[in-house]
Tab-separated table of C-alpha atoms and ligand atoms in Angstrom:
chain	number	residue	atom	x	y	z
A	1	MET	CA	6.792	21.301	-10.051
A	2	ILE	CA	7.588	21.350	-6.487
A	3	ILE	CA	5.350	18.922	-4.964
A	4	LEU	CA	4.743	17.997	-1.281
A	5	VAL	CA	3.427	14.467	-0.313
A	6	ILE	CA	1.165	13.774	1.903
A	7	ASN	CA	0.642	10.518	3.375
A	8	CYS	CA	-1.863	10.556	6.643
A	9	GLY	CA	-2.871	7.874	8.970
A	10	SER	CA	-5.319	8.263	12.139
A	11	SER	CA	-2.448	9.841	14.348
A	12	SER	CA	0.090	10.327	11.437
A	13	VAL	CA	1.834	12.367	8.481
A	14	LYS	CA	4.979	11.481	6.812
A	15	TYR	CA	5.674	13.264	4.159
A	16	GLN	CA	8.065	13.961	0.866
A	17	LEU	CA	8.416	17.336	-0.803
A	18	LEU	CA	9.509	16.488	-4.393
A	19	ASP	CA	10.814	19.059	-7.326
A	20	MET	CA	9.096	16.776	-10.474
A	21	LYS	CA	11.477	17.932	-13.311
A	22	ASN	CA	9.456	15.404	-15.843
A	23	ASP	CA	7.784	12.133	-15.364
A	24	GLU	CA	10.378	10.065	-14.427
A	25	VAL	CA	13.927	13.544	-13.512
A	26	TYR	CA	13.046	14.793	-9.736
A	27	ASP	CA	14.966	15.460	-6.868
A	28	LEU	CA	14.088	14.304	-3.219
A	29	LEU	CA	14.509	17.679	-1.267
A	30	ALA	CA	13.254	16.786	2.070
A	31	LYS	CA	11.038	13.844	3.851
A	32	GLY	CA	9.532	13.185	7.168
A	33	LEU	CA	6.953	11.646	9.054
A	34	VAL	CA	4.919	13.260	11.951
A	35	GLU	CA	4.115	10.698	14.715
A	36	LYS	CA	1.653	10.569	17.906
A	37	ILE	CA	-0.719	13.136	16.776
A	38	GLY	CA	-3.939	13.574	20.002
A	39	LEU	CA	-1.338	11.858	22.635
A	40	PRO	CA	0.488	13.487	25.108
A	41	GLU	CA	4.196	13.895	23.250
A	42	GLY	CA	4.240	14.031	19.537
A	43	THR	CA	7.167	14.052	17.183
A	44	ILE	CA	8.753	14.901	14.225
A	45	THR	CA	11.275	13.315	12.100
A	46	HIS	CA	12.828	15.924	9.408
A	47	LYS	CA	14.939	15.050	7.016
A	48	PRO	CA	16.260	17.040	4.158
A	49	THR	CA	18.219	15.300	1.507
A	50	GLY	CA	22.115	16.908	2.730
A	51	LYS	CA	21.380	18.717	5.599
A	52	THR	CA	21.113	17.302	9.487
A	53	PRO	CA	18.334	15.581	9.943
A	54	VAL	CA	15.799	17.372	12.937
A	55	ILE	CA	13.954	15.395	15.895
A	56	LYS	CA	11.405	17.070	17.463
A	57	ASN	CA	9.462	16.185	20.581
A	58	LEU	CA	5.804	18.431	21.874
A	59	PRO	CA	2.230	18.050	22.167
A	60	ILE	CA	0.673	17.926	18.347
A	61	PRO	CA	-2.820	17.992	19.109
A	62	ASP	CA	-4.481	17.654	15.967
A	63	HIS	CA	-3.285	17.048	11.533
A	64	LYS	CA	-3.746	20.915	11.494
A	65	LEU	CA	-1.120	21.344	13.979
A	66	GLY	CA	1.249	18.872	12.872
A	67	MET	CA	0.869	19.723	8.743
A	68	LYS	CA	2.016	23.160	10.317
A	69	LEU	CA	4.870	21.843	11.547
A	70	VAL	CA	5.847	19.586	8.359
A	71	LEU	CA	5.458	22.929	6.534
A	72	ASP	CA	6.897	25.337	8.926
A	73	ALA	CA	10.328	22.427	8.743
A	74	LEU	CA	9.644	22.872	5.107
A	75	VAL	CA	10.444	26.190	5.345
A	76	ASP	CA	12.309	26.961	8.499
A	77	PRO	CA	15.917	28.771	8.070
A	78	GLU	CA	18.682	26.054	9.257
A	79	HIS	CA	16.718	22.768	8.441
A	80	GLY	CA	14.423	23.869	5.583
A	81	VAL	CA	14.691	23.328	2.020
A	82	LEU	CA	12.554	26.456	0.709
A	83	LYS	CA	12.272	30.200	1.156
A	84	SER	CA	8.319	29.976	1.265
A	85	PHE	CA	5.142	27.967	1.291
A	86	ASP	CA	4.135	29.861	-1.883
A	87	ASP	CA	7.520	28.020	-3.578
A	88	ILE	CA	4.950	24.789	-3.626
A	89	ASP	CA	3.267	24.202	-6.760
A	90	ALA	CA	0.865	21.515	-5.347
A	91	VAL	CA	-0.128	18.729	-2.750
A	92	GLY	CA	-0.631	15.066	-3.628
A	93	HIS	CA	-2.446	12.967	-1.012
A	94	ARG	CA	-2.619	9.182	-1.103
A	95	ILE	CA	-6.744	8.375	0.130
A	96	VAL	CA	-6.652	4.917	1.039
A	97	GLN	CA	-10.546	3.920	0.254
A	98	GLY	CA	-12.143	5.931	-3.564
A	99	ALA	CA	-14.892	2.555	-4.480
A	100	ASP	CA	-16.106	3.027	-7.439
A	101	TYR	CA	-16.398	6.677	-7.560
A	102	PHE	CA	-12.296	6.540	-8.642
A	103	SER	CA	-11.146	4.910	-10.870
A	104	GLY	CA	-7.630	7.019	-11.586
A	105	SER	CA	-6.364	10.239	-8.838
A	106	ALA	CA	-8.705	13.782	-9.201
A	107	LEU	CA	-8.323	17.006	-8.474
A	108	VAL	CA	-9.398	18.057	-4.574
A	109	ASN	CA	-13.187	20.167	-5.551
A	110	ASP	CA	-15.836	19.575	-2.254
A	111	ASP	CA	-17.272	16.764	-5.104
A	112	VAL	CA	-14.435	15.122	-4.338
A	113	ILE	CA	-14.628	15.690	-0.545
A	114	ARG	CA	-17.691	14.944	-0.305
A	115	LYS	CA	-17.475	11.214	-2.095
A	116	ILE	CA	-14.074	10.840	-0.389
A	117	GLU	CA	-16.428	11.455	3.254
A	118	MET	CA	-19.111	8.589	1.487
A	119	CYS	CA	-15.836	6.042	1.959
A	120	CYS	CA	-15.071	6.631	5.313
A	121	ASP	CA	-17.532	3.254	5.899
A	122	PHE	CA	-15.151	1.315	4.582
A	123	ALA	CA	-11.756	2.640	6.010
A	124	PRO	CA	-12.760	4.358	9.236
A	125	LEU	CA	-9.719	4.413	9.951
A	126	HIS	CA	-8.114	6.129	6.999
A	127	ASN	CA	-10.507	8.091	4.966
A	128	PRO	CA	-11.223	10.274	8.082
A	129	ALA	CA	-7.264	10.928	8.850
A	130	HIS	CA	-7.142	11.346	4.964
A	131	LEU	CA	-9.337	14.065	5.418
A	132	LEU	CA	-8.100	15.960	8.028
A	133	GLY	CA	-4.825	16.714	6.140
A	134	ILE	CA	-7.306	18.079	2.989
A	135	HIS	CA	-8.698	20.585	4.849
A	136	ALA	CA	-5.338	21.264	7.226
A	137	ILE	CA	-3.682	22.211	3.900
A	138	SER	CA	-6.080	24.110	2.388
A	139	ALA	CA	-5.922	25.434	5.812
A	140	VAL	CA	-2.076	26.721	5.526
A	141	LEU	CA	-2.483	26.970	1.511
A	142	PRO	CA	-5.490	28.071	1.015
A	143	LYS	CA	-4.299	28.525	-2.757
A	144	VAL	CA	-2.294	25.455	-3.530
A	145	PRO	CA	-3.934	23.075	-6.051
A	146	GLN	CA	-4.437	19.455	-4.043
A	147	VAL	CA	-4.664	16.326	-5.317
A	148	VAL	CA	-5.905	13.034	-4.284
A	149	THR	CA	-4.954	9.189	-5.402
A	150	PHE	CA	-6.493	6.197	-4.695
A	151	ASP	CA	-4.862	3.263	-3.252
A	152	THR	CA	-8.298	1.265	-4.978
A	153	ALA	CA	-7.496	2.921	-8.202
A	154	PHE	CA	-6.026	0.541	-10.130
A	155	HIS	CA	-8.170	-2.443	-9.007
A	156	GLN	CA	-11.566	-0.494	-10.889
A	157	THR	CA	-10.729	-3.125	-14.277
A	158	MET	CA	-11.656	-5.828	-12.270
A	159	GLU	CA	-14.731	-7.483	-14.421
A	160	PRO	CA	-18.007	-8.533	-11.938
A	161	VAL	CA	-16.449	-12.414	-12.237
A	162	ALA	CA	-13.443	-11.118	-9.655
A	163	TYR	CA	-15.684	-8.173	-7.469
A	164	MET	CA	-19.105	-9.620	-6.246
A	165	TYR	CA	-18.496	-11.175	-3.721
A	166	ALA	CA	-21.592	-14.627	-3.985
A	167	LEU	CA	-24.124	-12.622	-1.291
A	168	PRO	CA	-27.246	-11.724	-1.866
A	169	TYR	CA	-27.673	-9.126	-4.125
A	170	GLU	CA	-29.304	-6.008	-2.436
A	171	TYR	CA	-26.086	-5.836	-0.707
A	172	TYR	CA	-23.785	-4.600	-3.426
A	173	GLU	CA	-26.701	-1.924	-4.351
A	174	LYS	CA	-27.822	-1.151	-0.898
A	175	TYR	CA	-24.271	-1.442	0.500
A	176	ARG	CA	-21.747	-1.423	-2.377
A	177	VAL	CA	-20.785	-4.559	-0.906
A	178	ARG	CA	-18.075	-5.579	-2.704
A	179	ARG	CA	-13.891	-6.508	-4.028
A	180	TYR	CA	-12.330	-2.914	-4.138
A	181	GLY	CA	-8.413	-4.100	-3.695
A	182	ALA	CA	-5.923	-2.232	-2.028
A	183	HIS	CA	-2.237	-1.382	-2.259
A	184	GLY	CA	-2.920	-0.475	-6.006
A	185	THR	CA	-0.396	2.810	-6.852
A	186	SER	CA	2.021	-0.090	-5.471
A	187	HIS	CA	1.123	-2.338	-7.925
A	188	GLN	CA	0.588	0.137	-10.566
A	189	TYR	CA	3.974	1.306	-9.991
A	190	VAL	CA	5.822	-1.710	-9.731
A	191	SER	CA	3.849	-3.944	-12.735
A	192	GLN	CA	4.912	-0.498	-14.852
A	193	ARG	CA	8.337	-0.084	-13.833
A	194	GLY	CA	8.688	-4.015	-14.097
A	195	ALA	CA	7.583	-3.706	-17.623
A	196	LYS	CA	10.062	-1.827	-18.605
A	197	PHE	CA	12.873	-2.864	-17.002
A	198	ALA	CA	12.279	-6.559	-18.710
A	199	GLY	CA	11.617	-5.019	-22.025
A	200	LEU	CA	8.013	-6.442	-22.381
A	201	ASP	CA	5.590	-4.536	-24.612
A	202	LEU	CA	3.320	-3.192	-21.182
A	203	SER	CA	-0.196	-3.692	-23.228
A	204	ASN	CA	0.332	-7.637	-23.876
A	205	SER	CA	1.886	-9.443	-21.306
A	206	ARG	CA	0.733	-10.710	-18.152
A	207	ILE	CA	2.325	-10.083	-15.232
A	208	ILE	CA	1.855	-11.026	-10.750
A	209	THR	CA	2.651	-7.676	-8.470
A	210	CYS	CA	3.413	-9.327	-4.600
A	211	HIS	CA	3.456	-6.504	-2.561
A	212	ILE	CA	4.526	-8.325	0.225
A	213	GLY	CA	4.919	-5.830	3.495
A	214	ASN	CA	3.025	-5.513	6.698
A	215	GLY	CA	0.006	-5.159	4.619
A	216	SER	CA	0.462	-8.003	2.136
A	217	SER	CA	-1.284	-8.697	-1.273
A	218	VAL	CA	-1.130	-10.086	-4.517
A	219	THR	CA	-2.126	-8.702	-7.797
A	220	ALA	CA	-2.731	-10.267	-11.493
A	221	VAL	CA	-2.253	-7.589	-13.968
A	222	ARG	CA	-3.464	-8.589	-17.712
A	223	ASN	CA	-2.271	-5.822	-20.548
A	224	GLY	CA	-1.472	-3.946	-18.130
A	225	ARG	CA	-4.779	-3.203	-15.809
A	226	CYS	CA	-5.583	-5.246	-13.190
A	227	ILE	CA	-8.114	-8.005	-13.616
A	228	ASP	CA	-7.957	-9.655	-9.352
A	229	THR	CA	-6.126	-8.710	-7.017
A	230	SER	CA	-6.314	-10.387	-3.119
A	231	MET	CA	-7.837	-7.935	-0.966
A	232	GLY	CA	-11.674	-6.936	-0.735
A	233	PHE	CA	-14.106	-5.158	0.309
A	234	THR	CA	-11.396	-3.879	2.910
A	235	PRO	CA	-7.305	-4.664	3.226
A	236	LEU	CA	-8.758	-7.828	5.266
A	237	GLU	CA	-8.878	-10.447	3.023
A	238	GLY	CA	-6.174	-12.328	1.176
A	239	MET	CA	-3.509	-13.613	2.689
A	240	ILE	CA	-1.465	-14.118	5.877
A	241	MET	CA	-0.469	-10.682	7.084
A	242	GLY	CA	1.408	-8.755	9.823
A	243	THR	CA	-1.533	-8.073	11.924
A	244	ARG	CA	-4.511	-9.023	9.971
A	245	CYS	CA	-5.724	-12.708	8.974
A	246	GLY	CA	-6.475	-12.635	4.910
A	247	ASN	CA	-8.646	-15.563	4.290
A	248	ILE	CA	-10.935	-17.242	7.341
A	249	ASP	CA	-14.109	-19.077	6.657
A	250	ALA	CA	-16.433	-16.373	7.514
A	251	ASN	CA	-18.692	-18.397	9.994
A	252	ILE	CA	-15.626	-18.235	12.585
A	253	VAL	CA	-16.837	-15.096	12.864
A	254	PRO	CA	-20.595	-15.151	14.799
A	255	TYR	CA	-18.743	-18.067	16.453
A	256	ILE	CA	-15.571	-16.770	18.045
A	257	MET	CA	-17.768	-13.350	18.776
A	258	LYS	CA	-20.886	-15.980	20.394
A	259	LYS	CA	-18.048	-18.050	22.930
A	260	GLU	CA	-16.334	-14.566	23.497
A	261	ASN	CA	-18.652	-11.729	23.793
A	262	LEU	CA	-17.261	-9.724	21.803
A	263	THR	CA	-18.609	-7.233	20.001
A	264	PRO	CA	-18.598	-6.294	16.373
A	265	ASP	CA	-15.976	-3.957	16.543
A	266	GLU	CA	-14.140	-5.592	19.094
A	267	MET	CA	-14.247	-8.999	16.722
A	268	THR	CA	-13.352	-6.731	13.828
A	269	THR	CA	-9.771	-5.595	16.473
A	270	VAL	CA	-9.368	-8.845	16.888
A	271	MET	CA	-9.179	-9.926	12.897
A	272	ASN	CA	-7.451	-6.645	12.064
A	273	LYS	CA	-4.737	-6.346	14.829
A	274	LYS	CA	-4.205	-8.873	16.917
A	275	SER	CA	-3.927	-12.049	14.318
A	276	GLY	CA	-2.088	-12.567	11.165
A	277	PHE	CA	1.992	-12.954	12.386
A	278	LEU	CA	1.133	-12.048	15.708
A	279	GLY	CA	-1.484	-13.803	16.697
A	280	LEU	CA	0.097	-17.486	15.539
A	281	SER	CA	3.301	-16.447	16.655
A	282	CYS	CA	1.797	-14.925	19.990
A	283	GLU	CA	5.159	-12.749	19.483
A	284	SER	CA	5.371	-10.197	16.934
A	285	SER	CA	4.092	-8.482	14.147
A	286	ASP	CA	7.270	-7.955	12.275
A	287	MET	CA	8.731	-10.875	10.167
A	288	ARG	CA	12.174	-10.229	10.786
A	289	ASP	CA	10.995	-11.344	14.286
A	290	MET	CA	9.412	-14.520	12.799
A	291	ILE	CA	12.797	-15.610	10.921
A	292	ARG	CA	15.192	-14.920	14.365
A	293	LEU	CA	12.440	-16.701	16.668
A	294	SER	CA	12.257	-19.852	14.078
A	295	ALA	CA	15.501	-20.118	14.476
A	296	GLU	CA	16.340	-20.623	17.913
A	297	GLY	CA	13.818	-23.009	16.610
A	298	ASN	CA	10.216	-21.341	17.965
A	299	GLU	CA	8.052	-23.239	15.780
A	300	LYS	CA	4.482	-20.895	16.107
A	301	ALA	CA	7.076	-18.462	13.975
A	302	ARG	CA	8.259	-21.612	11.535
A	303	ILE	CA	4.574	-22.246	10.620
A	304	VAL	CA	4.159	-17.924	10.182
A	305	PHE	CA	6.935	-17.901	7.876
A	306	ASP	CA	6.278	-21.887	5.859
A	307	LYS	CA	1.803	-19.383	5.565
A	308	LEU	CA	3.084	-16.589	4.202
A	309	ILE	CA	4.956	-18.683	1.236
A	310	HIS	CA	1.917	-20.947	0.922
A	311	ASP	CA	-0.970	-18.525	1.133
A	312	ILE	CA	1.848	-16.480	-1.601
A	313	VAL	CA	2.303	-19.632	-3.782
A	314	LYS	CA	-1.957	-20.039	-3.650
A	315	LEU	CA	-2.548	-16.724	-5.011
A	316	VAL	CA	-0.003	-16.463	-7.379
A	317	GLY	CA	-0.439	-20.151	-8.686
A	318	GLY	CA	-4.490	-18.960	-9.490
A	319	TYR	CA	-3.302	-15.700	-11.211
A	320	ILE	CA	-1.213	-17.785	-13.231
A	321	ALA	CA	-4.446	-19.863	-13.758
A	322	GLU	CA	-6.421	-17.144	-14.676
A	323	MET	CA	-4.223	-15.473	-17.417
A	324	ASN	CA	-3.629	-18.780	-18.793
A	325	GLY	CA	-0.014	-17.931	-18.055
A	326	VAL	CA	2.971	-15.366	-16.736
A	327	ASP	CA	5.294	-13.356	-18.150
A	328	MET	CA	6.952	-12.090	-15.103
A	329	ILE	CA	6.395	-12.009	-10.969
A	330	ILE	CA	7.797	-8.896	-8.979
A	331	PHE	CA	8.070	-8.790	-5.586
A	332	THR	CA	8.430	-5.621	-3.788
A	333	ALA	CA	7.369	-3.888	0.141
A	334	GLY	CA	9.451	-4.463	3.315
A	335	ILE	CA	9.478	-8.251	2.897
A	336	GLY	CA	9.017	-8.943	-1.046
A	337	GLU	CA	12.280	-6.826	-1.389
A	338	ASN	CA	14.457	-7.754	1.066
A	339	ASN	CA	13.992	-11.266	1.883
A	340	ALA	CA	15.858	-12.984	-0.773
A	341	GLU	CA	13.915	-16.603	0.807
A	342	VAL	CA	10.436	-15.782	0.602
A	343	ARG	CA	10.628	-14.909	-2.958
A	344	ARG	CA	13.087	-17.941	-3.831
A	345	ARG	CA	11.021	-20.570	-2.184
A	346	VAL	CA	8.226	-19.067	-3.927
A	347	CYS	CA	9.743	-19.400	-7.391
A	348	GLU	CA	10.765	-22.841	-6.166
A	349	GLN	CA	6.841	-24.226	-6.400
A	350	PHE	CA	6.457	-23.160	-10.151
A	351	SER	CA	9.486	-24.630	-11.200
A	352	TYR	CA	7.718	-26.952	-13.280
A	353	MET	CA	7.086	-24.419	-15.385
A	354	GLY	CA	10.233	-23.417	-16.179
A	355	VAL	CA	11.023	-20.245	-13.255
A	356	LYS	CA	14.738	-20.756	-12.603
A	357	ILE	CA	15.734	-18.076	-10.005
A	358	ASP	CA	19.272	-16.532	-10.353
A	359	ASP	CA	20.515	-17.670	-6.496
A	360	ALA	CA	23.803	-15.045	-6.470
A	361	ALA	CA	21.329	-11.705	-8.416
A	362	ASN	CA	18.280	-12.815	-6.004
A	363	LYS	CA	20.413	-12.797	-2.749
A	364	ALA	CA	22.509	-9.743	-3.880
A	365	ALA	CA	19.135	-7.548	-5.224
A	366	HIS	CA	18.435	-4.048	-4.583
A	367	ASP	CA	17.176	-1.808	-7.086
A	368	ASP	CA	15.819	-2.854	-9.440
A	369	THR	CA	17.014	-6.408	-9.828
A	370	MET	CA	16.082	-9.846	-12.311
A	371	ILE	CA	16.247	-12.222	-10.265
A	372	SER	CA	15.310	-14.737	-12.675
A	373	ALA	CA	17.836	-16.505	-14.351
A	374	PRO	CA	18.415	-16.089	-18.020
A	375	ASP	CA	16.654	-19.321	-19.360
A	376	SER	CA	13.936	-19.053	-16.934
A	377	LYS	CA	10.534	-19.160	-19.071
A	378	VAL	CA	9.159	-16.474	-16.692
A	379	LYS	CA	10.861	-13.288	-15.636
A	380	VAL	CA	11.313	-12.720	-12.333
A	381	ALA	CA	11.680	-9.035	-10.361
A	382	MET	CA	12.418	-7.329	-7.375
A	383	ILE	CA	11.150	-3.687	-7.214
A	384	PRO	CA	10.934	-1.506	-4.751
A	385	THR	CA	7.573	0.335	-4.727
A	386	ASP	CA	7.460	4.217	-5.324
A	387	GLU	CA	3.686	5.319	-4.131
A	388	GLU	CA	5.103	8.506	-3.461
A	389	LEU	CA	6.361	9.405	-7.144
A	390	VAL	CA	3.117	7.886	-8.390
A	391	ILE	CA	1.187	10.404	-6.271
A	392	ALA	CA	3.452	13.045	-7.335
A	393	ARG	CA	3.675	12.306	-11.162
A	394	ASP	CA	-0.485	12.266	-10.672
A	395	THR	CA	-0.416	15.673	-8.914
A	396	MET	CA	2.202	17.421	-11.253
A	397	ARG	CA	-0.191	16.132	-14.559
A	398	ILE	CA	-3.573	16.868	-12.570
A	399	ALA	CA	-1.963	20.405	-11.265
A	400	SER	CA	-0.521	21.435	-14.329
A	401	GLU	CA	-4.379	21.386	-16.205
A	402	ILE	CA	-5.831	23.610	-14.703
B	501	ADP	P1	3.787	-1.270	5.296
B	501	ADP	O1	3.136	-2.374	5.266
B	501	ADP	O2	4.400	-0.756	6.517
B	501	ADP	O3	4.261	-0.609	4.397
B	501	ADP	P2	6.393	-2.282	4.917
B	501	ADP	O4	6.443	-3.065	3.196
B	501	ADP	O5	7.421	-1.660	5.230
B	501	ADP	O6	5.126	-2.607	5.735
B	501	ADP	O7	7.133	-4.511	5.470
B	501	ADP	C1	7.238	-4.593	6.790
B	501	ADP	C2	7.939	-5.540	7.232
B	501	ADP	O8	9.220	-5.767	6.157
B	501	ADP	C3	8.313	-5.949	7.981
B	501	ADP	O9	7.478	-7.607	8.562
B	501	ADP	C4	9.463	-6.330	8.437
B	501	ADP	O10	9.620	-7.240	9.395
B	501	ADP	C5	9.299	-6.405	6.839
B	501	ADP	N1	11.008	-6.546	6.831
B	501	ADP	C6	11.397	-5.662	6.884
B	501	ADP	N2	13.148	-5.635	6.305
B	501	ADP	C7	13.080	-7.112	6.197
B	501	ADP	C8	14.245	-8.533	5.929
B	501	ADP	N3	14.959	-7.762	5.473
B	501	ADP	N4	13.822	-9.439	5.951
B	501	ADP	C9	12.370	-9.856	6.379
B	501	ADP	N5	11.794	-8.906	6.408
B	501	ADP	C10	11.984	-7.710	6.530
């Protein structure tokens, strides 16, 4: 089954075309990225497997044209991988926010679209862009089934004790203010894959998944179900991130707004786009820059690096207590997959309970790698995340049921 996986941002479209033989076996036919939609000069980078990649620069005023360019690239006589659009069996979309309407992926219909629209308030940058993607595909491929996979769905198994804020209850009733989490597709994928890789029985396991990238979250997964996660009402909550502040004393918000004469939208931008590594270092939101700068003696960058580890340790430690122990700790995403020092330093803090890292395995980790020593009391692994594969699997399953 040929599945097109779409991740539509406010000014970009990421895509992958997969030929799914079954849940485990698939060929990646092509992938690519449309960038700078709505700006004077846009770009499409198309990478067909086994063929030369192609980059085109041209104005891309809206998502509909962006999607048309993706589909044209897929059937292009020279760079394409399909004979015609008819070869696409289904399209799967990543959706950031499904609130408590969705605890799993769904086939797109009017009701699903209405509910995604109702979640736009909670994800004003992302959900409207996802809807543009769905409508653009409907316009170009009207007969092809579309499936939506939500970043929040995996976290819907949390109990009220984990998802309620201690605010007046009426805000939950009136405005649905509660914790929803994010990166759920990634936490689900790496916890399932990690359990299999380590030979654990997922239905009888305690796993902590650390998705540490530009956006970061840590999740406690008991018996295959999320019981707690660090992101909250929005992806701002939790630990330090590339440009997000993570947890702060909420009283800081009105305090700074008054001092700096900021509107709510401006303060939201400060916390989401100007904080984290970028805000604290005054230099960059990229962890590789933090590592380079701290090696050069930059004190602010060193604090950023140390705070990242400090925040992960607090979350992992808290989740170990919540689950009364842990069988496996998993690292994934840009930093979690690529930085051995973060993994080592986090795990060192749990040496008191028998967590032991195999330094050579940790340094050499690529693909799925067990990085704990054989006599470690807890298994520790690096598992590269693959959210697109989860979306493609769900899309295949749901589209096959039609
Ligand atoms: P996103 O959340 O946007 O998907 P990623 O998961 O791709 O982001 O993570 C991006 C982060 O990963 C950046 O901060 C980048 O510096 C970091 N990163 C990538 N490679 C390395 C590396 N070798 N060492 C440390 N950090 C890395």
